[in-house]
Amino acid sequence: QDITLRASHQFPGGKGDPRDEMVQMIARDVEAANVGLKIQVFPGSSLFKANEQWGAVTKGQLDITSFPLDYASGRVPQFSVTLMPGLVRNFDRADRLNDSPFMQDIKAIIEKNGALVIADAWLSGAFASKKGCITGPDSIKGQVTRAAGPAFEQMLAAAGASIASMPSSEIYSGMQTGVLDATNTSSESFVSYRLFEQVKCLTAPGENAIWFMYEPVLMSKQSFDRLNPAQQKALLDAGKKAQAWFATEVRKGDQKLIDTYKKAGVEVVEMSAADYDAWLKVAQESSYKNFADKVKGGDELIKKALSVQ
Amino acid sequence: MVSLFLRTVDLLSKVAALIAGLLLIAAMLVICEMIFLRYVFRAPTIWQTDFVVFSATAAMFLGAPYVLKTRGHVGVDVIEIALPRRPRRVLGIVGALLGLTFTVLMAYASAIFFHEAYVNEWRTSTVAAITLWIPLLPLPVSFALLSLQYVAELVRRVCGTDEAEGHA
Amino acid sequence: MMSLSPTSSGALIIGLLFLMLATGMPIAFALGLTAIGGLLLASGPGVFEVLAETMFAGIANLAYVSIPMFVMMGAAVAATPAGRDLYEALDRWLNRVPGGLVLSNIGACAIFAGMTGSSPATCAAIGKMGIPEMLKRGYPASVATGSICAGGTLGILIPPSVTMIVYGIATETSIGRLFLAGVMPGLMLTAMFMAWALYDCRRKNFTFDISGNRFSFAQKLAALPKVTPFLIIIVGTLYVLYGGVATPSEAAGAGAFLTLGVVIIMYRLFQPKPIFDIFSSTLRESVMIMMIMASAELFAFALSSLFITQTVAAAIAGLDVNRWVLMGLINLFLLVSGMFLPPVAIIVMSAPLLYPIIVSSGFDPYWFAVVLTINMEIGLITPPVGLNLFVVKAIAPQVPAGQVLSGSVPYVVLMLMGIVILSLFPEIATWLPTYVMGPL
Ligand code: NA
Ligand code: NA
């Protein structure tokens, strides 16, 4: 008897979005392995909404999903650390983080909740503003900013920015009408929402990026345990391959971001090591502190992440 | 006894609707406060968005029993109108039974969800990190009240009192 | 679990839905109960663990908060004599124009539409004054009710608009931009409605009497201050929306606040009764809409779980036809659904399905939102479920249902013509958003 698994994510399907492609790749490879296993992909929130996927996958109502783990931080507070300012810094370090004790802790928590990681993925993000270049913390003071992620909202507020919440689809019109001065979101969204028509300066990820988000491919443990060893192996192998592919693809995405913005006449800068350190200091007093105070083992998680070389 | 039940259910629906109205007003005032803080003082707004979303959503759920009572939920009543009196009554009772089935099932489903959020101390994944069972409470309450309201409606339909009262 | 093919389970679900709707039960609950049935078929009883979250998350969204707020704006103005004042002012100015009353009616509908996101609210507010006045002055009953039924539909085309909000959320398009796209098509339909109503009067051998009821210029001027509340509300809300003050979702709250303030202060609405009525009608309409949306969310989840959505989408995408044939088919689908289901239910369920097809066929998503909305407007005045027909029947019980219907039919044709015109000149919808907010 063949088994069909259901995979869900929130990204546009079949449009070359690397996060969709990653899941599609796993589906193709698993089917090609000929182990009586098939994966049906439901892209673009067509089965579950982004925020509902964690509940569904841990309860066995959904088999596979790819989504920002931070979305589940209301239920598993430790997950906030996967969208915490400054913890990753750049892609090379993200690779080293994946196998560090820090991520082992996170994965143990994921497993305890009924899911397991079949592919790691880190996404980079950028800043942009209509007023000037966002570099150090001082540069964002007084700007109405939309931030991607609560830990960022805390840090930016501590740096003196005025936070406005809105869905990412409203960023463009927010900037256009002047509700928003600056925004911080993933490199992917910066390109797809055509924000280069609105902003004056882009702070590209580069070597000292403070925004990284963990967006793994997860599988329900209940569903995984139902599979036979050959099927399990096929899935894990496909996951490893997709992970490696994504890690190279996501870097190309950042280059595309820089090219697109330069071509549109937007000034493109990067944060310096000094800027990065200054942000880290603001984060220590805001988001890190808050996380350490409110989350059991939070302090230790941050220390473990920062100690990775 | 029956009329006491009917009156109690109606009263509960009205109280829920009153709370819903107040929540809508609160949501409206907080939106204005949020705009004012940001536009005039460029001050950060933290808890406002969550408050607005959850109180407006709560209002929509809490208002539902009252809207059922006042027959404000739109239905396709072409067949009902075309039928003679007796079959129309039977059809109405069948419809109310189906409605009751839905609200009872949803009352059960929301109770599970509420319970889970309560024991696991779930919060929202936002800066405000609101305790999730609070905004979820209106769900089981609303579906329980809707079920009661449906039982009341069935009683009325079976006893034929709804025709005397007229369709409000 | 899934043993039925998507096609047969799809037929089963739709059949089940129709049977339930036939009992006259609330559409929201019929959608929800059918969905639970389908989900049990697709995933078994474990699905109860995710039902409540799906429904809750379906409507717990900042953008959706604007729906009760825009409904409240309409309810607040409708509770005052503001509608009568607007109507009277238009009448004094248009009095010398043959058929001026018809023009005032439709014009008042269009202006009122600018303050409420919903069509039935527009219909009720203007119809309460307009229909009795027209009947009193001897206009044919079908003209009186038809112009109000149709004029009322402008409520969801001229911004703000509840259906545009729902479309914007479902397709992740900009709500501010969607609102702008509806402005010129709304004005175009307004003009078309006016032209037809005048022609219809003539056709029915109604002679316009412009001899009596003359108003002096002083009287005309005296009517103007009474329209200022409208201007304050519309200009104020527009400023909040497009002046960099707030996002569209927030602007609704500010608009509701402004409207309540204007209404309470300028019309001295200090008694609890009228204020209570405003909230009662706000709750009734917005809860009705939001319950349908929450249940439609469950329904869409069931369709997707049974792979029905994907099968239908693949079938449409696989149709190797000209893009305009495709657009025609989509319109047909929307028209037929619009006859039975209220706009929000249709949009929640079909927009995510149609949107990718529309975009990949090279249609502008904002233009399509306008076409979709006009289809939904048609649904509001077609039987068996036509909200505006119900409203008008309730405010003009003396007009037989047949006349209400026959008066509305021509406007269906006009709106279809509107869709054709928009297809020939898409700029009517896309020019304003591009001008104000830049190219896509
Ligand atoms: Na409107
Ligand atoms: Na209809």
mmCIF file of N, CA, C and O and ligand atoms in Angstrom, chain C residues 335-341 376 378-387 389, ligand 2:
data_model
loop_
_atom_site.group_PDB
_atom_site.id
_atom_site.type_symbol
_atom_site.label_atom_id
_atom_site.label_comp_id
_atom_site.label_asym_id
_atom_site.label_seq_id
_atom_site.Cartn_x
_atom_site.Cartn_y
_atom_site.Cartn_z
ATOM 1 N N LEU C 335 -21.225 34.796 -11.739
ATOM 2 C CA LEU C 335 -22.629 35.197 -11.835
ATOM 3 C C LEU C 335 -23.539 34.157 -11.232
ATOM 4 O O LEU C 335 -24.439 34.469 -10.457
ATOM 5 N N VAL C 336 -23.283 32.903 -11.572
ATOM 6 C CA VAL C 336 -24.141 31.835 -11.066
ATOM 7 C C VAL C 336 -23.983 31.708 -9.551
ATOM 8 O O VAL C 336 -24.971 31.624 -8.819
ATOM 9 N N SER C 337 -22.743 31.739 -9.070
ATOM 10 C CA SER C 337 -22.565 31.670 -7.613
ATOM 11 C C SER C 337 -23.224 32.851 -6.937
ATOM 12 O O SER C 337 -23.794 32.727 -5.859
ATOM 13 N N GLY C 338 -23.134 34.014 -7.600
ATOM 14 C CA GLY C 338 -23.690 35.233 -7.017
ATOM 15 C C GLY C 338 -25.195 35.179 -6.864
ATOM 16 O O GLY C 338 -25.763 35.864 -6.029
ATOM 17 N N MET C 339 -25.834 34.341 -7.656
ATOM 18 C CA MET C 339 -27.278 34.226 -7.521
ATOM 19 C C MET C 339 -27.636 33.603 -6.176
ATOM 20 O O MET C 339 -28.663 33.886 -5.610
ATOM 21 N N PHE C 340 -26.769 32.721 -5.693
ATOM 22 C CA PHE C 340 -27.111 31.969 -4.480
ATOM 23 C C PHE C 340 -26.365 32.428 -3.237
ATOM 24 O O PHE C 340 -26.910 32.412 -2.147
ATOM 25 N N LEU C 341 -25.101 32.783 -3.401
ATOM 26 C CA LEU C 341 -24.278 33.020 -2.223
ATOM 27 C C LEU C 341 -23.948 34.503 -2.079
ATOM 28 O O LEU C 341 -23.842 35.219 -3.072
ATOM 29 N N MET C 376 -20.349 40.560 -8.130
ATOM 30 C CA MET C 376 -20.958 40.419 -6.813
ATOM 31 C C MET C 376 -22.124 41.391 -6.656
ATOM 32 O O MET C 376 -23.139 41.092 -6.035
ATOM 33 N N ILE C 378 -24.053 42.340 -9.029
ATOM 34 C CA ILE C 378 -25.185 41.743 -9.750
ATOM 35 C C ILE C 378 -25.878 40.729 -8.842
ATOM 36 O O ILE C 378 -27.102 40.697 -8.736
ATOM 37 N N GLY C 379 -25.077 39.927 -8.144
ATOM 38 C CA GLY C 379 -25.636 38.925 -7.249
ATOM 39 C C GLY C 379 -26.531 39.521 -6.177
ATOM 40 O O GLY C 379 -27.449 38.865 -5.689
ATOM 41 N N LEU C 380 -26.290 40.776 -5.828
ATOM 42 C CA LEU C 380 -27.081 41.413 -4.780
ATOM 43 C C LEU C 380 -28.490 41.757 -5.240
ATOM 44 O O LEU C 380 -29.371 41.999 -4.427
ATOM 45 N N ILE C 381 -28.685 41.807 -6.585
ATOM 46 C CA ILE C 381 -30.032 42.146 -7.056
ATOM 47 C C ILE C 381 -30.630 41.045 -7.920
ATOM 48 O O ILE C 381 -31.560 41.268 -8.667
ATOM 49 N N THR C 382 -30.078 39.825 -7.828
ATOM 50 C CA THR C 382 -30.690 38.714 -8.537
ATOM 51 C C THR C 382 -31.266 37.727 -7.527
ATOM 52 O O THR C 382 -30.676 37.514 -6.478
ATOM 53 N N PRO C 383 -32.425 37.146 -7.842
ATOM 54 C CA PRO C 383 -32.966 36.105 -6.977
ATOM 55 C C PRO C 383 -32.133 34.821 -7.123
ATOM 56 O O PRO C 383 -31.361 34.753 -8.076
ATOM 57 N N PRO C 384 -32.214 33.846 -6.282
ATOM 58 C CA PRO C 384 -33.053 33.827 -5.091
ATOM 59 C C PRO C 384 -32.449 34.577 -3.894
ATOM 60 O O PRO C 384 -33.203 35.073 -3.074
ATOM 61 N N VAL C 385 -31.120 34.643 -3.788
ATOM 62 C CA VAL C 385 -30.552 35.382 -2.666
ATOM 63 C C VAL C 385 -30.015 36.710 -3.176
ATOM 64 O O VAL C 385 -28.962 36.762 -3.788
ATOM 65 N N GLY C 386 -30.773 37.772 -2.981
ATOM 66 C CA GLY C 386 -30.306 39.084 -3.383
ATOM 67 C C GLY C 386 -30.544 40.020 -2.204
ATOM 68 O O GLY C 386 -31.659 40.453 -1.961
ATOM 69 N N LEU C 387 -29.464 40.301 -1.481
ATOM 70 C CA LEU C 387 -29.617 41.064 -0.237
ATOM 71 C C LEU C 387 -30.348 42.386 -0.460
ATOM 72 O O LEU C 387 -31.214 42.762 0.311
ATOM 73 N N LEU C 389 -32.472 43.170 -2.751
ATOM 74 C CA LEU C 389 -33.897 42.937 -3.011
ATOM 75 C C LEU C 389 -34.655 42.789 -1.701
ATOM 76 O O LEU C 389 -35.736 43.339 -1.520
HETATM 77 NA NA NA D 2 -28.330 36.861 -5.936
#
